[in-house]
CSV table of C-alpha atoms in Angstrom, one decimal:
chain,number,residue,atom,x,y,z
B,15,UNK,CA,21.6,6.0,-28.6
B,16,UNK,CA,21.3,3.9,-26.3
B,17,UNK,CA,19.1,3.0,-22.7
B,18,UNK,CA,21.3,2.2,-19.7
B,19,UNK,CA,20.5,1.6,-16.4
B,20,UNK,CA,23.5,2.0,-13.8
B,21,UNK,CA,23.2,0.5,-10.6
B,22,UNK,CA,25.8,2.1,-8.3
B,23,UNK,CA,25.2,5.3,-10.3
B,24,UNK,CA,26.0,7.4,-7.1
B,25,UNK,CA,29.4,6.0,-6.1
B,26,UNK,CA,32.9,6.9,-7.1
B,27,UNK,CA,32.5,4.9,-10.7
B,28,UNK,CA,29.0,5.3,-11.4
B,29,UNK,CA,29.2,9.0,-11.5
B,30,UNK,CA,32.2,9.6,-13.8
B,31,UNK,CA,29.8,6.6,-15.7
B,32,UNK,CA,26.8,8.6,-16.3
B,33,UNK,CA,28.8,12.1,-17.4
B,34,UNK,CA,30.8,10.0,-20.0
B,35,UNK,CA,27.0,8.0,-20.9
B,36,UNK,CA,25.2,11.6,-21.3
B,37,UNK,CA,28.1,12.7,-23.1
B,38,UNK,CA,27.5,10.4,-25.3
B,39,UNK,CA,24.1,11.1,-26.2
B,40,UNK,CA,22.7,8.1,-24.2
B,41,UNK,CA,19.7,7.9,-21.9
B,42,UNK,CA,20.4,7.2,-18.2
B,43,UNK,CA,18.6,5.7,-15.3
B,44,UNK,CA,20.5,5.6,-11.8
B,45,UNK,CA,19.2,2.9,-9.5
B,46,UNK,CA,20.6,4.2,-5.7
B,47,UNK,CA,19.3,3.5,-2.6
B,48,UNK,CA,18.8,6.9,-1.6
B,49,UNK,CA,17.0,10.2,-3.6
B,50,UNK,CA,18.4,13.1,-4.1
B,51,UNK,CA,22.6,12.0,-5.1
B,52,UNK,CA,22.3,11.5,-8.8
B,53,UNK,CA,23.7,14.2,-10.9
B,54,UNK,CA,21.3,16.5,-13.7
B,55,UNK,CA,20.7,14.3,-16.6
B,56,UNK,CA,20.3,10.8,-14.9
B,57,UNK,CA,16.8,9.6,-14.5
B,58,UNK,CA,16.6,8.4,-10.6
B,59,UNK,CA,15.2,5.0,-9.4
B,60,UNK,CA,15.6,4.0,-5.6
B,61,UNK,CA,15.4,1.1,-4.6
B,62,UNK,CA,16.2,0.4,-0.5
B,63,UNK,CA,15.4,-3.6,-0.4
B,64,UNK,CA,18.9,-5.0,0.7
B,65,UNK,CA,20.5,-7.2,-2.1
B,66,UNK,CA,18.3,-6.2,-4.4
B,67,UNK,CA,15.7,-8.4,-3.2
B,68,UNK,CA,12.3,-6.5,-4.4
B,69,UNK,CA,13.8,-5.0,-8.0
B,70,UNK,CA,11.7,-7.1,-10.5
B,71,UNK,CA,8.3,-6.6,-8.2
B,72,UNK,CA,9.3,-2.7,-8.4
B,73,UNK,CA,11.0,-2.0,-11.7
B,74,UNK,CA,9.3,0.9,-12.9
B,75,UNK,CA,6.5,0.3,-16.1
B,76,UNK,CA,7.8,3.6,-18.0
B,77,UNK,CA,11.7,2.3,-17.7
B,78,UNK,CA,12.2,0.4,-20.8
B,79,UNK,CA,16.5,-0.4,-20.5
B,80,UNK,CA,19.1,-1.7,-23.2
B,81,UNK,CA,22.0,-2.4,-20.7
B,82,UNK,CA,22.2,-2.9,-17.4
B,83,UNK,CA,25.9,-1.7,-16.0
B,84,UNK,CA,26.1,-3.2,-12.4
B,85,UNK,CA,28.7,-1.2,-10.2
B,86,UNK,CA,27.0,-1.5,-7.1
B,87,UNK,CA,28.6,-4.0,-4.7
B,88,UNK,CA,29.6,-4.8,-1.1
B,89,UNK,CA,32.6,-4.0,-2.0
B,90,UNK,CA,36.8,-5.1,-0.2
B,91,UNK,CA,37.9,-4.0,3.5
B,92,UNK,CA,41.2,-4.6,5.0
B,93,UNK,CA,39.4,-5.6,8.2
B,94,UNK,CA,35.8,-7.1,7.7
B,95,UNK,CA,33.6,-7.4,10.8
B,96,UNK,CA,31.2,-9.4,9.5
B,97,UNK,CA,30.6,-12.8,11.4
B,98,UNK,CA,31.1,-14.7,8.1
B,99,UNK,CA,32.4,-12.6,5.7
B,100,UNK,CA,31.8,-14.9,2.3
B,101,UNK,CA,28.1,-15.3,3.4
B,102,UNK,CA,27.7,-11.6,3.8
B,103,UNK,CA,29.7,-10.7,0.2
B,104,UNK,CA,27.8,-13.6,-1.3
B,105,UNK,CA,24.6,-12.3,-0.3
B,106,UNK,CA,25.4,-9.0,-2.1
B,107,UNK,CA,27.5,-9.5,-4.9
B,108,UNK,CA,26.6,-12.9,-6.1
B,109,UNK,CA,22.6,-12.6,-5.2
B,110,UNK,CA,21.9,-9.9,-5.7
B,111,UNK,CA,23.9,-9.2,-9.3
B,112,UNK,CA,21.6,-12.7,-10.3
B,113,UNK,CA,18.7,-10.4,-9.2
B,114,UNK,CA,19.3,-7.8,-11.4
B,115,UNK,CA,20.2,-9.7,-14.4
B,116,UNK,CA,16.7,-11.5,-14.6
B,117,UNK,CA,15.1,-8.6,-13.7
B,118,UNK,CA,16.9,-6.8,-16.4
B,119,UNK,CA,16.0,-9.7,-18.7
B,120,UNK,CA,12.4,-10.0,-18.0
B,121,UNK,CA,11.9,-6.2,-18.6
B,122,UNK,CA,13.9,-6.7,-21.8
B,123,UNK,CA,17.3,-5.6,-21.4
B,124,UNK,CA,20.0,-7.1,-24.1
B,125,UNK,CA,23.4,-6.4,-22.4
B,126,UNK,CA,24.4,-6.6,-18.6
B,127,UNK,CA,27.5,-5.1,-17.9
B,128,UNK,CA,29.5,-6.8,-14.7
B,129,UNK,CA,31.8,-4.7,-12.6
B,130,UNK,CA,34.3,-7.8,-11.2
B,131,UNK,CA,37.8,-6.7,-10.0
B,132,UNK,CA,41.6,-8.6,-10.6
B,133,UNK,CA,40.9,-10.0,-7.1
B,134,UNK,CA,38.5,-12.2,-8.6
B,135,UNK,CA,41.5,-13.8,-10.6
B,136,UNK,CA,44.9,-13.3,-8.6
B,137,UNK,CA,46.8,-11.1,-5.8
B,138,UNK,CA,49.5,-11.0,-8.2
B,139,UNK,CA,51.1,-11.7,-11.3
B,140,UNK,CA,53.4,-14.8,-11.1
B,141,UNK,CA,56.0,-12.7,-13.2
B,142,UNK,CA,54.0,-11.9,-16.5
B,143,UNK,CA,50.7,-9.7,-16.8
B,144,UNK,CA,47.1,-11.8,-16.4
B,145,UNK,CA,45.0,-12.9,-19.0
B,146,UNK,CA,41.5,-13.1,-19.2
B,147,UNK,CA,41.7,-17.1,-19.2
B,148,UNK,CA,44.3,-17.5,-16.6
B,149,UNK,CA,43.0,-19.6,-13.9
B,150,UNK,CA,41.4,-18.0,-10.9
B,151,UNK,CA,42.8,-18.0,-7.6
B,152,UNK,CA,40.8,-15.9,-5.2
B,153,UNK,CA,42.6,-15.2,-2.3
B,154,UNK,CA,40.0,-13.2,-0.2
B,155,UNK,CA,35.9,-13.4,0.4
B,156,UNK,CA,35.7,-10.2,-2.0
B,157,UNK,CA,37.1,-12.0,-4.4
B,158,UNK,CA,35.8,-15.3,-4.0
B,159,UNK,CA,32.1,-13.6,-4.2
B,160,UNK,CA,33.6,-11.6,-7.6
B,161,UNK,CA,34.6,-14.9,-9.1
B,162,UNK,CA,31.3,-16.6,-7.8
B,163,UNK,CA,29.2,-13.9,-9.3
B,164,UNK,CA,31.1,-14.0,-13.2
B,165,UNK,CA,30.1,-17.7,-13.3
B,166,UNK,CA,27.0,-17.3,-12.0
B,167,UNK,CA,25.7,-14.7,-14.5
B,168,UNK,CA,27.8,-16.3,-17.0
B,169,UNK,CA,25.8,-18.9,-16.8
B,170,UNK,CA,22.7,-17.3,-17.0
B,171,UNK,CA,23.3,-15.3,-19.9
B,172,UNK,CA,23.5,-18.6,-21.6
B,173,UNK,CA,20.6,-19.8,-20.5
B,174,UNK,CA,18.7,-16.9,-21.2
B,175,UNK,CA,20.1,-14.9,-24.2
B,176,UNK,CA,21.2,-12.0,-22.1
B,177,UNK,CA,24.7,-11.0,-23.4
B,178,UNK,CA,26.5,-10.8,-20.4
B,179,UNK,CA,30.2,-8.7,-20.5
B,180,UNK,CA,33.0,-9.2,-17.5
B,181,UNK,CA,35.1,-6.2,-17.0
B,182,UNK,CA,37.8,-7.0,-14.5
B,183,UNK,CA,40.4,-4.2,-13.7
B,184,UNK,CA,42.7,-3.2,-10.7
B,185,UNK,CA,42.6,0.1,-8.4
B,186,UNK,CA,41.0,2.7,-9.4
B,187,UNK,CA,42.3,6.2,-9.0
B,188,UNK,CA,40.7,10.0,-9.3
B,189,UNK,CA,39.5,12.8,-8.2
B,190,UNK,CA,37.5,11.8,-4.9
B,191,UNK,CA,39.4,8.7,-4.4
B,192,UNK,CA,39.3,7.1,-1.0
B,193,UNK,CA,41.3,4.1,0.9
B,194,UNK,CA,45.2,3.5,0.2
B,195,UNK,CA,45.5,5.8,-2.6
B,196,UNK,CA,44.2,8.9,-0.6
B,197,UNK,CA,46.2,8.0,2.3
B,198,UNK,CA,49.7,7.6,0.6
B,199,UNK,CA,48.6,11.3,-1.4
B,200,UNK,CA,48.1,12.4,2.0
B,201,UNK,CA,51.5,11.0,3.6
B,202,UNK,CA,53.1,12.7,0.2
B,203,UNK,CA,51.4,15.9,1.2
B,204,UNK,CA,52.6,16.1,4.9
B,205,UNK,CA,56.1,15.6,3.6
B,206,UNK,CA,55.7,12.0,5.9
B,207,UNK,CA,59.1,9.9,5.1
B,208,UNK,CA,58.0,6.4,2.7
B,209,UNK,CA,60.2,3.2,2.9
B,210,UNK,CA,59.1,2.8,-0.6
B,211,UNK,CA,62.0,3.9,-2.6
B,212,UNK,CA,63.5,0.8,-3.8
B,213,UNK,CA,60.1,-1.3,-5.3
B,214,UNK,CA,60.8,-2.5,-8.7
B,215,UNK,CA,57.8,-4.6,-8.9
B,216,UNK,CA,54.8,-2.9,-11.6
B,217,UNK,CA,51.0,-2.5,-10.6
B,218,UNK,CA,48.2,-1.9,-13.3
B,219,UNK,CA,46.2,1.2,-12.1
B,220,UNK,CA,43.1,2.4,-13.9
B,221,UNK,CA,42.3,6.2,-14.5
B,222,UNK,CA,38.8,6.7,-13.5
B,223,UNK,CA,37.8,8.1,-16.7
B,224,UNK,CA,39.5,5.5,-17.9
B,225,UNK,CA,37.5,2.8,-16.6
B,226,UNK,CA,34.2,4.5,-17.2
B,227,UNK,CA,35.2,5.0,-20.6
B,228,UNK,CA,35.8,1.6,-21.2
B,229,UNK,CA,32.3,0.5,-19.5
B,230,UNK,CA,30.5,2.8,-21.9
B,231,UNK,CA,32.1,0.7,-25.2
B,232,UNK,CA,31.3,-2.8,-22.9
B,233,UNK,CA,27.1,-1.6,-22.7
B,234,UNK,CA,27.4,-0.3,-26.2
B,235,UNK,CA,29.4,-2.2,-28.4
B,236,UNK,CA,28.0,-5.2,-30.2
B,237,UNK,CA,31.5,-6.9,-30.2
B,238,UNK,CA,31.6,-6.9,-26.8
B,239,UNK,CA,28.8,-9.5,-25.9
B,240,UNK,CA,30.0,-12.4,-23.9
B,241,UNK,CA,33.3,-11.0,-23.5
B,242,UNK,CA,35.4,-10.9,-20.6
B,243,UNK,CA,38.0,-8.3,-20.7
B,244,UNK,CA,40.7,-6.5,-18.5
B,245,UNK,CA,40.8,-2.6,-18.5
B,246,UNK,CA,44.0,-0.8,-17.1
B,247,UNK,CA,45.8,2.1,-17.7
B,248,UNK,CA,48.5,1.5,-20.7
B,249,UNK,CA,51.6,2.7,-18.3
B,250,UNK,CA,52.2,0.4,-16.0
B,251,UNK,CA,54.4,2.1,-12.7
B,252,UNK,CA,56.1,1.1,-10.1
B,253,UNK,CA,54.8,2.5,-6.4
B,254,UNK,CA,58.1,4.2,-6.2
B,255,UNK,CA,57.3,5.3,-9.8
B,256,UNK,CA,53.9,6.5,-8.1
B,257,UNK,CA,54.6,8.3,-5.5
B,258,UNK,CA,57.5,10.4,-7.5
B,259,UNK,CA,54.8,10.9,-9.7
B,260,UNK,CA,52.2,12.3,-6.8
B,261,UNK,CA,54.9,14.1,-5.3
B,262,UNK,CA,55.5,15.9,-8.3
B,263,UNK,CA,51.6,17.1,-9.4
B,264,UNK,CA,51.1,17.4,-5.7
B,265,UNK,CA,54.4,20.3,-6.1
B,266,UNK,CA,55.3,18.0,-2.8
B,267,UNK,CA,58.2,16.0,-3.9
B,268,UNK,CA,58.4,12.4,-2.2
B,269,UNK,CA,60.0,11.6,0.8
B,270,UNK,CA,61.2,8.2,-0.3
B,271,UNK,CA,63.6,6.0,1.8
B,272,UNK,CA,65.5,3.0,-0.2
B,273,UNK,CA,64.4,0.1,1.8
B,274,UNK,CA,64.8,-3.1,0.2
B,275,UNK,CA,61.5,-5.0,-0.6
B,276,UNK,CA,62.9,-8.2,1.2
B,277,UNK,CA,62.9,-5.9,4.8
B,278,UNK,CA,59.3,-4.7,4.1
B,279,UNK,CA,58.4,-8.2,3.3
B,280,UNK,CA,59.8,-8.9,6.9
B,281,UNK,CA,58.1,-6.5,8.7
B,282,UNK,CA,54.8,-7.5,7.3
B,283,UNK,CA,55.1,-10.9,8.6
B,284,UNK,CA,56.5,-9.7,12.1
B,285,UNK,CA,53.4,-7.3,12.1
B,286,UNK,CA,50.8,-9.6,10.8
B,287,UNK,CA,50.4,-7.4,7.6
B,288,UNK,CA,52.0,-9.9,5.4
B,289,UNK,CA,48.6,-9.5,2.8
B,290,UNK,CA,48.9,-5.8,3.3
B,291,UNK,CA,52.5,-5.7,2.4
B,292,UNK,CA,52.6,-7.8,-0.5
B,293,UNK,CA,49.6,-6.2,-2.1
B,294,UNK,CA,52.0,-2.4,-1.8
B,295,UNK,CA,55.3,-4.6,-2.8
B,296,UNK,CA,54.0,-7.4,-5.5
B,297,UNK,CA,53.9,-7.5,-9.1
B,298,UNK,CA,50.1,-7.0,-10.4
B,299,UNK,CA,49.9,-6.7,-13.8
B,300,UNK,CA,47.1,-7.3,-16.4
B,301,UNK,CA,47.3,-7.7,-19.9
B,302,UNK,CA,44.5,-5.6,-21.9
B,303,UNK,CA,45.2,-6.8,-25.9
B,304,UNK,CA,41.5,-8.6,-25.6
B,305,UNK,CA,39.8,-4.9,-25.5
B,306,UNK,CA,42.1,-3.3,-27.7
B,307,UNK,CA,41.9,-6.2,-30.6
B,308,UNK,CA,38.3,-6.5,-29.9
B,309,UNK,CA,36.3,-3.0,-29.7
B,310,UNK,CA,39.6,-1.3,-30.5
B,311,UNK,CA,39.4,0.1,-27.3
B,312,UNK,CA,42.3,2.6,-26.3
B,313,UNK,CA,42.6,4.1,-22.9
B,314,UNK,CA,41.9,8.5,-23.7
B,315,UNK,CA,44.1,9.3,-20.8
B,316,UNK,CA,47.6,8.6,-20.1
B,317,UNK,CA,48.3,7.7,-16.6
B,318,UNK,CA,50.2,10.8,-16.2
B,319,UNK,CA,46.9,12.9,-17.3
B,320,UNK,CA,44.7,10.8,-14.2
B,321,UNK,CA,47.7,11.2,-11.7
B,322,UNK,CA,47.9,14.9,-12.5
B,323,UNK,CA,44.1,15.8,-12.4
B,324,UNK,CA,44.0,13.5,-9.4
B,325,UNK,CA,46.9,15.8,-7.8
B,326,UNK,CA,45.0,18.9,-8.9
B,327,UNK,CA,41.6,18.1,-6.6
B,328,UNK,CA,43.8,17.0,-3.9
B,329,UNK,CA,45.2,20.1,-3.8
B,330,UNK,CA,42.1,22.0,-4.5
B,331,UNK,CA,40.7,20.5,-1.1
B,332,UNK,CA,43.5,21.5,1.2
């Protein structure tokens, strides 16, 4: 049994975290900035400094941790109003993940787990899945700040003896899912005609449970200190693939018009969209063999499974 501090522990990851933690047997402490969201079981810490900027003056005496799993984040929007966006995502996700990891350190934790994201590697695949030790090319603040943070706390794990563990994976889907992926569920729903019928290109999606799975065996696992490893879903679709698949679970079958990828491709540059488009019409695939050979890690839910109890909320909530 282990001690594990999530930060993050109320947000769309760090919940499905904790239930597969407690599962488990392990003790769990959710630090969140406000009271009152964490679910029975979880040991609650707030903590409302911005970036983390008080935690080692106010870690608690009587919280004694073995991991730290950091989820929480300022985390990607298509359209970002800050005035300089890498300063703000820097201040956040590079700063204040540093703050945590020598608090964590200083008040004995072993492990820190590092929620990163593909984006801190690549917007696509260059025709064959990514590896772990491809090089990076950020493309976006979000990611820059991702990238920024793995070095930075690689780093310091070095220095220090923490065993630091990178866990990069794409988008994330589930029940209570938000952004793109509840939008196109919601466009399947209303029967709203899709030009995406003719996309051959493949996109690694992660299963919630999936991910938090995988995050469990990163905190726990001796093997997995110092590692950096990519978690995805074993099927690898296509979004036409995808949205068949929603149609179907959703009992709403996809309205999908055959429109070449080269025309959408246009229309994103006439529209100014081009990043949007080629993140729905791009190749994004990453290759996982590092946590499978590793912790012999295997994903407990086939994509299918997460696109069918992600159908089966939807539904429930309309």
């Amino acid at each position: 049994m282990s001690r594990v501090l999530v930060t993050g522990a109320n947000g769309f990851v760090g919940e499905a975290l904790c239930r597969v933690l407690m599962r488990s047997d392990h003790m769990v402490c959710g630090l969140v900035r406000q009271a009152g969201q964490l679910q029975q079981g979880v040991t609650e810490w707030v903590e409302t400094e911005a970036d983390f900027a008080g935690i080692d003056a106010n870690w608690p005496a009587e919280l004694p941790v073995d991991c730290v799993v950091h989820l929480a984040a300022r985390v990607h929007v298509m359209r970002d109003t800050a005035a300089d966006p890498d300063a703000a995502f820097y201040a956040t996700n590079v700063e204040g993940a540093l703050r945590v990891a020598k608090a964590a350190r200083r008040h004995g934790a072993r492990r820190f787990v590092f929620a990163s994201s593909v984006k801190a590697l690549a917007e696509g695949d260059a025709g064959r899945p990514l590896r772990e030790d491809d090089p990076p090319t950020p493309q976006d603040a979000y990611g820059r700040s991702k990238l920024a943070a793995e070095l930075a706390l690689t780093r310091f794990g070095e220095e220090s003896g923490l065993e630091v563990v990178i866990v990069r994976f794409p988008l994330v889907y589930g029940p209570r899912v938000r952004a793109n992926f509840l939008w196109l569920m919601d466009a399947i729903w209303k029967g709203v005609p899709l030009p995406l019928g003719a996309i051959d290109a493949r996109r690694s999606l992660v299963y919630l449970d999936n991910l938090a799975d995988a995050l469990m065996h990163c905190a726990t696992d001796p093997r997995a200190a110092g590692q950096v490893f990519h978690v995805a879903d074993s099927d690898t679709l296509t979004v036409t693939e995808l949205a068949r698949s929603l149609g179907r679970h959703l009992q709403k079958p996809a309205r999908l018009l055959p429109v070449p990828a080269s025309w959408l491709h246009f229309a994103g540059r006439v529209s100014g969209r081009t990043a949007q488009v080629d993140r729905l019409v791009g190749s994004l695939r990453l290759d996982t063999a590092r946590i499978h050979a590793v912790l012999d890690w295997q994903a407990p839910h086939s994509t299918d499974e997460g696109l069918a109890a992600t159908a089966r909320w939807y539904r429930s909530t309309h």
